[in-house]
Amino acid sequence: MYDVTPDLVWVWQKLEAAVTGLLHQYGYQEIRFPLLEKTALFHSAIGEVTDVVEKEMFTFSDRKGVSISLRPEGTASTVRAVLENGLVYNEPQKLWYSGPMFRYEKPQKGRNRQFSQIGVEVFGYPGPEADAELLLMTHRLWQQLGIDNVRLELNTLGSADCRAAYRSVLIKYFEQHLDVLDEEAKNRLHSNPLRLLDAKNPAMQTVIKAAPSITDYLSDASKEHFARLCAILDACDVPYDINQQLVRGLDYYSHNVFEWITDELGAQGTLCAGGRYDALVEMQGGKPTAATGFAMGVDRLVELIVEKNIWQPPAQTDVYVVWDKQVGVDQVMAISEQLRSDIPGVSVMMHLTAASFKSQFKKADKAGARFTLILGPDEMAQQQISVKTMQDRNVPQQQLSYSDMVSFLKQQLSE
Ligand code: ATP
Ligand code: MG
């Protein structure tokens, strides 16, 4: 777990603001749920045979001995919340959430024990249009953020029936290659054979590549679902690669699954992952409700933006107030206050102790101030304020009355 220091916080804020704005453009609404849930929720909603539940949760007992866990992801909680609040009763929902998730992982680049996700969950739309909208939205997001070199990998797992047929074929296939499977793969072979397809062990890759493909076990309806998604993406000029090895480890996934991947972050290059999970709401005690969604890793996006210098830091301060101690701090504070009232939203930083002009100007530079106001005895005697344009040495320093100074700043700051 790590701290986000002030020199980087602006990236997080700008990113969160961009995503929030985009979600609003598409008509998604925010939902907020607790950081803690009963452990049982994650066991039933994520599945027993998954990395997250088997080895990644922060789990402990509360004072009454009930097992609770820090949320490792947001889908389980969203489903619980929509059911408890009756949100999907005969009506669709397009929801998003954002915030910290917790997984006990081996910390490394792109993999933290507390990390941040922005997730989207859509309920009540069984057709591929909802999946398509998620992909169009994320595609637009990369463009807005200035991130290129991110590719979309897409696959379909078909309906639950198709998958059941494929599952037994897959078990038979891997049983013929037991000598190559590692312990984890052997343990999962019967409970979650699809998961073997995205095992990372290099020694298993040849066998995995040669495994039978789900494509051969899809019903016509499942093929059609996927083809319609691809057709929308084609019509909207969103490029994608079909990757038949792409599976989401969880049992309740069906039909479309996808990942947005960059090669610029090394091994942890998946920025956003998701898919359709039509079975989950019913598994959690609701009426059968189609659902699809994704979660994106905000830490990785921030890392990419910082490493590739995609954004420049914004000017922190509009106006820095430099003053001489003969003027008196009361008057300087009163003027700074007046300025904050007269120019809504302006950032005014005032030097909080008496100091030499030289050191105050140094601070103004460091704060990235666009303008400094100079309040010295001469200025005060003439009821004037000197204004210096910091980032353009060609603009001469000028002495203005307070109200002319306000007009000047208003005009300059709006440019
Ligand atoms: P992986 O196979 O890399 O472990 P995952 O399947 O566990 O990924 P998801 O549960 O699908 O990942 O989470 C969605 C996204 O959240 C990931 O694509 C990634 O961007 C981000 N993410 C997941 N775990 C972490 C982590 N420990 N630290 C930082 N980001 C993470
Ligand atoms: Mg993981």
Short mmCIF file of C-alpha atoms and ligand atoms in Angstrom, two decimals:
data_model
loop_
_atom_site.label_atom_id
_atom_site.label_comp_id
_atom_site.label_asym_id
_atom_site.label_seq_id
_atom_site.Cartn_x
_atom_site.Cartn_y
_atom_site.Cartn_z
CA MET A 1 0.00 0.00 0.00
CA TYR A 2 1.37 3.41 -0.79
CA ASP A 3 0.77 7.12 -0.36
CA VAL A 4 -0.08 9.48 -3.16
CA THR A 5 2.05 12.56 -2.58
CA PRO A 6 0.94 16.07 -3.60
CA ASP A 7 3.19 16.11 -6.66
CA LEU A 8 1.13 13.26 -8.16
CA VAL A 9 -2.32 13.86 -6.77
CA TRP A 10 -3.23 16.14 -9.66
CA VAL A 11 -2.94 13.17 -12.07
CA TRP A 12 -5.42 11.18 -9.98
CA GLN A 13 -7.80 14.10 -9.75
CA LYS A 14 -7.67 14.90 -13.45
CA LEU A 15 -8.12 11.25 -14.37
CA GLU A 16 -11.05 10.76 -12.01
CA ALA A 17 -12.67 13.95 -13.29
CA ALA A 18 -12.26 12.82 -16.91
CA VAL A 19 -13.80 9.40 -16.26
CA THR A 20 -16.64 10.83 -14.20
CA GLY A 21 -17.45 13.32 -16.94
CA LEU A 22 -17.43 10.62 -19.57
CA LEU A 23 -19.72 8.34 -17.54
CA HIS A 24 -22.12 11.22 -17.17
CA GLN A 25 -22.08 11.72 -20.96
CA TYR A 26 -23.32 8.16 -21.40
CA GLY A 27 -25.95 8.37 -18.65
CA TYR A 28 -24.34 6.21 -15.97
CA GLN A 29 -25.08 6.84 -12.30
CA GLU A 30 -22.73 6.45 -9.38
CA ILE A 31 -23.30 3.94 -6.59
CA ARG A 32 -21.29 3.83 -3.34
CA PHE A 33 -20.95 0.81 -1.09
CA PRO A 34 -18.86 -0.06 1.96
CA LEU A 35 -15.21 -1.03 2.00
CA LEU A 36 -16.10 -4.06 4.13
CA GLU A 37 -18.52 -6.88 3.42
CA LYS A 38 -19.20 -10.25 4.95
CA THR A 39 -16.60 -12.67 3.63
CA ALA A 40 -19.38 -15.03 2.56
CA LEU A 41 -20.49 -12.55 -0.10
CA PHE A 42 -17.15 -12.74 -1.88
CA HIS A 43 -16.98 -16.51 -1.57
CA SER A 44 -20.35 -16.91 -3.24
CA ALA A 45 -20.10 -14.06 -5.76
CA ILE A 46 -16.47 -14.38 -6.87
CA GLY A 47 -16.20 -18.15 -6.47
CA GLU A 48 -14.17 -20.45 -4.24
CA VAL A 49 -11.70 -21.52 -6.92
CA THR A 50 -10.24 -18.14 -7.78
CA ASP A 51 -6.99 -16.39 -6.91
CA VAL A 52 -8.89 -13.62 -5.18
CA VAL A 53 -10.82 -15.86 -2.80
CA GLU A 54 -8.19 -18.55 -2.33
CA LYS A 55 -5.29 -16.31 -1.46
CA GLU A 56 -5.80 -12.60 -1.91
CA MET A 57 -8.41 -11.36 0.55
CA PHE A 58 -7.78 -9.36 3.70
CA THR A 59 -10.12 -11.32 5.96
CA PHE A 60 -10.65 -11.01 9.70
CA SER A 61 -13.27 -11.39 12.40
CA ASP A 62 -15.28 -8.51 13.78
CA ARG A 63 -15.97 -8.26 17.54
CA LYS A 64 -18.78 -10.78 17.33
CA GLY A 65 -16.68 -13.28 15.42
CA VAL A 66 -18.31 -12.66 12.03
CA SER A 67 -15.84 -13.06 9.19
CA ILE A 68 -15.53 -9.86 7.18
CA SER A 69 -13.23 -8.85 4.34
CA LEU A 70 -11.96 -5.69 2.75
CA ARG A 71 -13.52 -5.57 -0.69
CA PRO A 72 -11.18 -7.05 -3.32
CA GLU A 73 -13.38 -5.85 -6.21
CA GLY A 74 -16.68 -4.10 -6.78
CA THR A 75 -19.00 -6.41 -8.70
CA ALA A 76 -20.04 -8.55 -5.72
CA SER A 77 -20.90 -5.49 -3.64
CA THR A 78 -22.75 -3.83 -6.52
CA VAL A 79 -24.93 -6.89 -7.01
CA ARG A 80 -25.62 -7.12 -3.27
CA ALA A 81 -26.43 -3.40 -3.15
CA VAL A 82 -28.79 -3.38 -6.13
CA LEU A 83 -30.66 -6.38 -4.70
CA GLU A 84 -30.90 -4.97 -1.17
CA ASN A 85 -32.08 -1.62 -2.48
CA GLY A 86 -34.48 -3.07 -5.05
CA LEU A 87 -32.74 -1.24 -7.89
CA VAL A 88 -33.05 -3.90 -10.56
CA TYR A 89 -36.61 -4.86 -9.87
CA ASN A 90 -38.14 -4.69 -13.38
CA GLU A 91 -35.90 -1.84 -14.44
CA PRO A 92 -32.47 -1.63 -16.02
CA GLN A 93 -29.60 0.21 -14.35
CA LYS A 94 -26.35 1.68 -15.64
CA LEU A 95 -24.08 2.15 -12.64
CA TRP A 96 -20.48 3.00 -11.81
CA TYR A 97 -18.34 3.04 -8.69
CA SER A 98 -14.85 4.16 -7.85
CA GLY A 99 -12.47 3.66 -4.98
CA PRO A 100 -9.91 1.48 -3.25
CA MET A 101 -9.84 -2.32 -3.47
CA PHE A 102 -7.65 -4.60 -1.39
CA ARG A 103 -5.83 -7.78 -2.40
CA TYR A 104 -3.02 -9.55 -0.62
CA GLU A 105 -0.75 -9.84 -3.66
CA LYS A 106 2.98 -9.86 -4.08
CA PRO A 107 3.60 -6.13 -4.48
CA GLN A 108 5.32 -5.23 -7.75
CA LYS A 109 5.00 -2.74 -10.56
CA GLY A 110 1.31 -2.42 -11.41
CA ARG A 111 0.27 -4.68 -8.54
CA ASN A 112 -0.49 -3.13 -5.18
CA ARG A 113 -2.26 -4.35 -2.06
CA GLN A 114 -4.48 -1.32 -2.01
CA PHE A 115 -5.31 -0.19 -5.51
CA SER A 116 -8.03 1.86 -7.07
CA GLN A 117 -10.64 0.77 -9.57
CA ILE A 118 -13.32 2.55 -11.50
CA GLY A 119 -15.95 0.00 -12.41
CA VAL A 120 -19.13 0.01 -14.44
CA GLU A 121 -22.00 -2.47 -14.11
CA VAL A 122 -25.05 -2.56 -16.37
CA PHE A 123 -28.14 -4.56 -15.42
CA GLY A 124 -31.15 -5.58 -17.46
CA TYR A 125 -29.82 -5.54 -21.04
CA PRO A 126 -29.23 -9.05 -22.40
CA GLY A 127 -28.19 -7.92 -25.90
CA PRO A 128 -24.68 -7.08 -27.12
CA GLU A 129 -25.59 -3.36 -27.36
CA ALA A 130 -24.78 -2.89 -23.68
CA ASP A 131 -21.37 -4.55 -24.10
CA ALA A 132 -20.79 -2.43 -27.18
CA GLU A 133 -21.55 0.76 -25.27
CA LEU A 134 -19.01 -0.17 -22.60
CA LEU A 135 -16.35 -0.64 -25.26
CA LEU A 136 -17.21 2.54 -27.16
CA MET A 137 -17.07 4.44 -23.91
CA THR A 138 -13.67 3.06 -22.89
CA HIS A 139 -12.34 3.61 -26.40
CA ARG A 140 -13.42 7.25 -26.20
CA LEU A 141 -11.80 7.49 -22.77
CA TRP A 142 -8.36 6.48 -24.07
CA GLN A 143 -8.68 9.11 -26.78
CA GLN A 144 -9.71 11.79 -24.31
CA LEU A 145 -6.87 10.93 -21.97
CA GLY A 146 -4.32 10.99 -24.79
CA ILE A 147 -3.43 7.33 -24.32
CA ASP A 148 -2.60 5.47 -27.50
CA ASN A 149 -1.02 2.06 -27.89
CA VAL A 150 -3.81 0.34 -26.06
CA ARG A 151 -5.47 -2.58 -27.79
CA LEU A 152 -8.73 -4.36 -27.27
CA GLU A 153 -8.79 -8.14 -26.95
CA LEU A 154 -12.14 -9.78 -27.24
CA ASN A 155 -13.55 -13.26 -26.88
CA THR A 156 -16.84 -15.00 -26.28
CA LEU A 157 -17.49 -17.78 -23.81
CA GLY A 158 -20.95 -18.42 -25.19
CA SER A 159 -23.99 -19.21 -23.07
CA ALA A 160 -23.87 -21.38 -19.97
CA ASP A 161 -24.92 -24.41 -22.07
CA CYS A 162 -22.15 -23.91 -24.60
CA ARG A 163 -19.67 -23.55 -21.80
CA ALA A 164 -20.82 -26.71 -20.06
CA ALA A 165 -20.13 -28.70 -23.23
CA TYR A 166 -16.76 -27.02 -23.71
CA ARG A 167 -15.82 -27.56 -20.08
CA SER A 168 -15.96 -31.34 -20.31
CA VAL A 169 -13.98 -31.29 -23.56
CA LEU A 170 -11.38 -29.15 -21.88
CA ILE A 171 -11.10 -31.43 -18.85
CA LYS A 172 -10.58 -34.45 -21.13
CA TYR A 173 -7.95 -32.57 -23.08
CA PHE A 174 -5.93 -31.46 -20.06
CA GLU A 175 -6.21 -34.92 -18.50
CA GLN A 176 -4.12 -36.14 -21.42
CA HIS A 177 -1.40 -33.64 -20.44
CA LEU A 178 -1.29 -34.08 -16.68
CA ASP A 179 2.52 -34.37 -16.77
CA VAL A 180 2.78 -30.73 -17.94
CA LEU A 181 0.31 -29.22 -15.48
CA ASP A 182 1.56 -27.58 -12.31
CA GLU A 183 -0.06 -28.22 -8.91
CA GLU A 184 -2.40 -25.26 -9.13
CA ALA A 185 -3.60 -26.29 -12.59
CA LYS A 186 -4.19 -29.86 -11.41
CA ASN A 187 -6.21 -28.58 -8.46
CA ARG A 188 -8.36 -26.45 -10.70
CA LEU A 189 -8.76 -28.94 -13.51
CA HIS A 190 -12.11 -30.24 -12.35
CA SER A 191 -13.48 -27.23 -10.53
CA ASN A 192 -12.54 -24.46 -12.97
CA PRO A 193 -10.92 -25.84 -16.13
CA LEU A 194 -11.39 -22.63 -18.14
CA ARG A 195 -9.06 -20.91 -15.73
CA LEU A 196 -6.21 -23.11 -16.96
CA LEU A 197 -6.34 -21.25 -20.24
CA ASP A 198 -4.94 -18.09 -18.70
CA ALA A 199 -2.37 -19.79 -16.49
CA LYS A 200 0.91 -17.89 -16.65
CA ASN A 201 3.34 -20.83 -16.18
CA PRO A 202 5.64 -20.80 -19.25
CA ALA A 203 6.00 -24.59 -19.14
CA MET A 204 2.29 -25.00 -19.85
CA GLN A 205 1.99 -22.56 -22.74
CA THR A 206 2.40 -25.03 -25.60
CA VAL A 207 -0.32 -27.27 -24.23
CA ILE A 208 -2.57 -24.28 -23.57
CA LYS A 209 -2.09 -22.96 -27.12
CA ALA A 210 -3.08 -26.33 -28.58
CA ALA A 211 -6.19 -26.69 -26.40
CA PRO A 212 -9.58 -26.99 -28.09
CA SER A 213 -11.22 -23.62 -28.66
CA ILE A 214 -14.58 -22.51 -27.30
CA THR A 215 -15.45 -21.30 -30.81
CA ASP A 216 -16.17 -24.87 -31.89
CA TYR A 217 -18.74 -25.31 -29.12
CA LEU A 218 -20.80 -22.16 -29.57
CA SER A 219 -24.50 -22.36 -30.38
CA ASP A 220 -25.85 -20.29 -33.26
CA ALA A 221 -27.44 -17.86 -30.81
CA SER A 222 -24.11 -17.36 -29.01
CA LYS A 223 -22.28 -16.83 -32.29
CA GLU A 224 -24.90 -14.29 -33.27
CA HIS A 225 -24.54 -12.41 -29.97
CA PHE A 226 -20.80 -12.07 -30.52
CA ALA A 227 -21.12 -11.23 -34.22
CA ARG A 228 -23.50 -8.38 -33.42
CA LEU A 229 -21.05 -6.95 -30.92
CA CYS A 230 -18.26 -7.11 -33.49
CA ALA A 231 -20.49 -5.48 -36.09
CA ILE A 232 -21.18 -2.48 -33.84
CA LEU A 233 -17.47 -2.09 -33.11
CA ASP A 234 -16.72 -2.23 -36.83
CA ALA A 235 -19.39 0.37 -37.59
CA CYS A 236 -17.94 2.70 -34.93
CA ASP A 237 -14.31 2.16 -36.02
CA VAL A 238 -13.15 0.55 -32.80
CA PRO A 239 -10.42 -1.95 -33.67
CA TYR A 240 -10.11 -5.22 -31.75
CA ASP A 241 -8.30 -8.57 -31.79
CA ILE A 242 -10.13 -11.78 -31.09
CA ASN A 243 -8.13 -13.80 -28.56
CA GLN A 244 -9.56 -17.27 -28.09
CA GLN A 245 -7.41 -17.82 -25.02
CA LEU A 246 -9.02 -14.91 -23.21
CA VAL A 247 -11.22 -16.18 -20.38
CA ARG A 248 -12.36 -14.56 -17.21
CA GLY A 249 -11.71 -17.00 -14.41
CA LEU A 250 -15.10 -16.67 -12.80
CA ASP A 251 -17.79 -19.23 -13.44
CA TYR A 252 -20.60 -16.79 -13.95
CA TYR A 253 -19.12 -15.08 -17.00
CA SER A 254 -20.81 -15.71 -20.31
CA HIS A 255 -20.73 -14.38 -23.84
CA ASN A 256 -18.48 -11.37 -24.33
CA VAL A 257 -15.30 -10.94 -22.35
CA PHE A 258 -12.64 -8.34 -23.05
CA GLU A 259 -9.46 -6.67 -21.91
CA TRP A 260 -7.82 -3.38 -22.86
CA ILE A 261 -4.08 -3.97 -22.81
CA THR A 262 -1.01 -1.77 -23.21
CA ASP A 263 2.50 -3.04 -23.89
CA GLU A 264 4.02 0.03 -22.28
CA LEU A 265 3.82 -1.09 -18.65
CA GLY A 266 5.61 -4.42 -18.79
CA ALA A 267 3.92 -7.56 -17.49
CA GLN A 268 1.00 -5.81 -15.76
CA GLY A 269 -0.45 -4.27 -18.90
CA THR A 270 -4.18 -4.87 -18.51
CA LEU A 271 -5.77 -1.48 -17.95
CA CYS A 272 -9.39 -2.54 -18.01
CA ALA A 273 -11.12 -5.91 -17.99
CA GLY A 274 -14.69 -7.05 -18.07
CA GLY A 275 -17.44 -9.08 -19.57
CA ARG A 276 -20.98 -10.29 -19.34
CA TYR A 277 -22.17 -12.09 -16.22
CA ASP A 278 -25.82 -12.92 -16.79
CA ALA A 279 -25.92 -15.66 -14.13
CA LEU A 280 -24.69 -13.73 -11.11
CA VAL A 281 -27.75 -11.77 -10.01
CA GLU A 282 -29.84 -14.93 -9.84
CA MET A 283 -27.02 -16.77 -8.03
CA GLN A 284 -27.14 -14.02 -5.42
CA GLY A 285 -30.87 -14.47 -4.87
CA GLY A 286 -32.36 -12.02 -7.38
CA LYS A 287 -34.61 -12.60 -10.37
CA PRO A 288 -32.65 -13.62 -13.48
CA THR A 289 -31.14 -10.33 -14.67
CA ALA A 290 -28.72 -9.85 -17.54
CA ALA A 291 -25.56 -8.01 -16.52
CA THR A 292 -22.32 -6.81 -18.02
CA GLY A 293 -19.49 -4.60 -16.79
CA PHE A 294 -15.83 -3.85 -16.42
CA ALA A 295 -13.29 -2.63 -13.92
CA MET A 296 -10.37 -0.45 -14.79
CA GLY A 297 -7.16 -0.19 -12.83
CA VAL A 298 -6.63 3.46 -11.98
CA ASP A 299 -3.13 2.90 -10.55
CA ARG A 300 -1.93 1.52 -13.86
CA LEU A 301 -3.49 4.37 -15.81
CA VAL A 302 -1.78 6.91 -13.56
CA GLU A 303 1.51 5.06 -13.97
CA LEU A 304 1.17 5.13 -17.75
CA ILE A 305 0.30 8.84 -17.85
CA VAL A 306 3.24 9.71 -15.58
CA GLU A 307 5.81 7.42 -17.20
CA LYS A 308 4.98 8.53 -20.72
CA ASN A 309 4.65 12.21 -19.73
CA ILE A 310 1.24 12.29 -21.34
CA TRP A 311 0.05 15.24 -19.25
CA GLN A 312 1.77 18.40 -18.03
CA PRO A 313 1.12 19.53 -14.46
CA PRO A 314 -1.33 22.41 -14.25
CA ALA A 315 -0.34 25.80 -12.81
CA GLN A 316 -1.05 25.45 -9.11
CA THR A 317 -1.46 29.08 -8.24
CA ASP A 318 -2.98 31.97 -10.15
CA VAL A 319 -1.80 34.75 -7.92
CA TYR A 320 0.97 34.91 -5.32
CA VAL A 321 0.86 37.83 -2.89
CA VAL A 322 4.30 39.19 -2.02
CA TRP A 323 4.39 41.79 0.74
CA ASP A 324 6.67 43.95 2.83
CA LYS A 325 6.35 43.70 6.57
CA GLN A 326 5.95 47.49 6.85
CA VAL A 327 2.60 47.10 5.13
CA GLY A 328 1.18 44.98 7.92
CA VAL A 329 -0.13 41.48 7.59
CA ASP A 330 -3.72 42.40 8.52
CA GLN A 331 -4.11 44.58 5.48
CA VAL A 332 -2.40 42.02 3.21
CA MET A 333 -4.73 39.27 4.41
CA ALA A 334 -7.76 41.50 3.96
CA ILE A 335 -6.74 42.25 0.36
CA SER A 336 -6.14 38.56 -0.39
CA GLU A 337 -9.56 37.73 1.03
CA GLN A 338 -11.21 40.47 -1.03
CA LEU A 339 -9.54 39.10 -4.16
CA ARG A 340 -10.93 35.60 -3.50
CA SER A 341 -14.40 37.11 -3.25
CA ASP A 342 -14.03 39.28 -6.34
CA ILE A 343 -12.66 36.61 -8.70
CA PRO A 344 -14.58 33.39 -8.07
CA GLY A 345 -12.42 30.30 -8.20
CA VAL A 346 -9.11 32.16 -8.32
CA SER A 347 -6.27 30.55 -6.38
CA VAL A 348 -4.51 33.14 -4.27
CA MET A 349 -1.49 32.14 -2.26
CA MET A 350 -0.19 34.59 0.24
CA HIS A 351 3.20 34.32 1.86
CA LEU A 352 2.28 33.55 5.47
CA THR A 353 5.33 34.99 7.19
CA ALA A 354 7.29 38.17 6.66
CA ALA A 355 10.29 37.46 4.42
CA SER A 356 12.55 39.17 1.92
CA PHE A 357 11.09 39.91 -1.52
CA LYS A 358 13.74 37.63 -2.95
CA SER A 359 12.65 34.59 -1.00
CA GLN A 360 8.97 35.35 -1.58
CA PHE A 361 9.54 35.55 -5.33
CA LYS A 362 11.35 32.22 -5.21
CA LYS A 363 8.31 30.68 -3.53
CA ALA A 364 6.03 32.28 -6.12
CA ASP A 365 8.09 30.69 -8.87
CA LYS A 366 8.02 27.33 -7.16
CA ALA A 367 4.26 27.54 -6.80
CA GLY A 368 4.02 28.11 -10.54
CA ALA A 369 2.23 31.42 -9.97
CA ARG A 370 1.03 33.17 -13.10
CA PHE A 371 0.97 36.58 -11.43
CA THR A 372 2.45 38.13 -8.32
CA LEU A 373 0.94 41.09 -6.52
CA ILE A 374 3.47 43.25 -4.76
CA LEU A 375 2.36 45.12 -1.69
CA GLY A 376 5.17 47.40 -0.51
CA PRO A 377 5.20 50.74 1.32
CA ASP A 378 5.39 52.72 -1.96
CA GLU A 379 2.37 50.95 -3.39
CA MET A 380 0.38 51.41 -0.18
CA ALA A 381 1.24 55.11 0.01
CA GLN A 382 -0.28 55.54 -3.47
CA GLN A 383 -3.17 53.11 -2.86
CA GLN A 384 -1.84 50.97 -5.68
CA ILE A 385 -0.75 47.39 -6.17
CA SER A 386 2.08 46.25 -8.44
CA VAL A 387 1.26 43.34 -10.73
CA LYS A 388 3.97 41.22 -12.26
CA THR A 389 3.30 38.69 -15.03
CA MET A 390 5.53 35.81 -14.06
CA GLN A 391 5.56 33.69 -17.19
CA ASP A 392 6.12 36.49 -19.68
CA ARG A 393 9.08 38.73 -19.02
CA ASN A 394 8.08 41.03 -21.88
CA VAL A 395 5.03 42.29 -20.04
CA PRO A 396 6.24 45.19 -17.88
CA GLN A 397 5.35 45.31 -14.22
CA GLN A 398 2.43 47.71 -13.74
CA GLN A 399 1.01 49.64 -10.82
CA LEU A 400 -2.76 49.53 -10.73
CA SER A 401 -5.55 50.52 -8.41
CA TYR A 402 -7.22 47.56 -6.68
CA SER A 403 -10.20 47.58 -9.01
CA ASP A 404 -8.08 47.91 -12.18
CA MET A 405 -5.93 45.05 -10.89
CA VAL A 406 -9.05 42.90 -10.47
CA SER A 407 -10.21 43.70 -14.03
CA PHE A 408 -6.74 42.96 -15.41
CA LEU A 409 -6.53 39.60 -13.62
CA LYS A 410 -10.07 38.61 -14.58
CA GLN A 411 -9.31 39.26 -18.20
CA GLN A 412 -5.92 37.51 -18.14
CA LEU A 413 -7.17 34.47 -16.23
CA SER A 414 -10.08 33.92 -18.58
CA GLU A 415 -7.76 33.66 -21.61
P1 ATP B 1 -4.51 -10.18 -13.05
O1 ATP B 1 -4.73 -11.38 -13.90
O2 ATP B 1 -3.51 -9.21 -13.62
O3 ATP B 1 -4.26 -10.49 -11.61
P2 ATP B 1 -7.23 -9.69 -12.41
O4 ATP B 1 -8.02 -10.61 -13.25
O5 ATP B 1 -6.96 -10.06 -11.00
O6 ATP B 1 -5.87 -9.33 -13.13
P3 ATP B 1 -9.44 -7.86 -12.33
O7 ATP B 1 -9.97 -8.48 -11.11
O8 ATP B 1 -10.12 -8.11 -13.61
O9 ATP B 1 -7.89 -8.23 -12.47
O10 ATP B 1 -9.30 -6.30 -12.10
C1 ATP B 1 -9.51 -5.35 -13.13
C2 ATP B 1 -8.33 -4.42 -13.26
O11 ATP B 1 -7.93 -3.91 -11.99
C3 ATP B 1 -7.06 -5.08 -13.77
O12 ATP B 1 -7.09 -5.18 -15.15
C4 ATP B 1 -5.99 -4.13 -13.29
O13 ATP B 1 -5.91 -3.00 -14.15
C5 ATP B 1 -6.54 -3.69 -11.96
N1 ATP B 1 -5.93 -4.46 -10.87
C6 ATP B 1 -6.26 -5.71 -10.42
N2 ATP B 1 -5.50 -6.07 -9.40
C7 ATP B 1 -4.63 -5.04 -9.17
C8 ATP B 1 -3.58 -4.80 -8.22
N3 ATP B 1 -3.28 -5.68 -7.27
N4 ATP B 1 -2.91 -3.62 -8.29
C9 ATP B 1 -3.22 -2.70 -9.23
N5 ATP B 1 -4.19 -2.86 -10.14
C10 ATP B 1 -4.90 -4.00 -10.11
MG MG B 2 -5.32 -10.76 -9.95
#
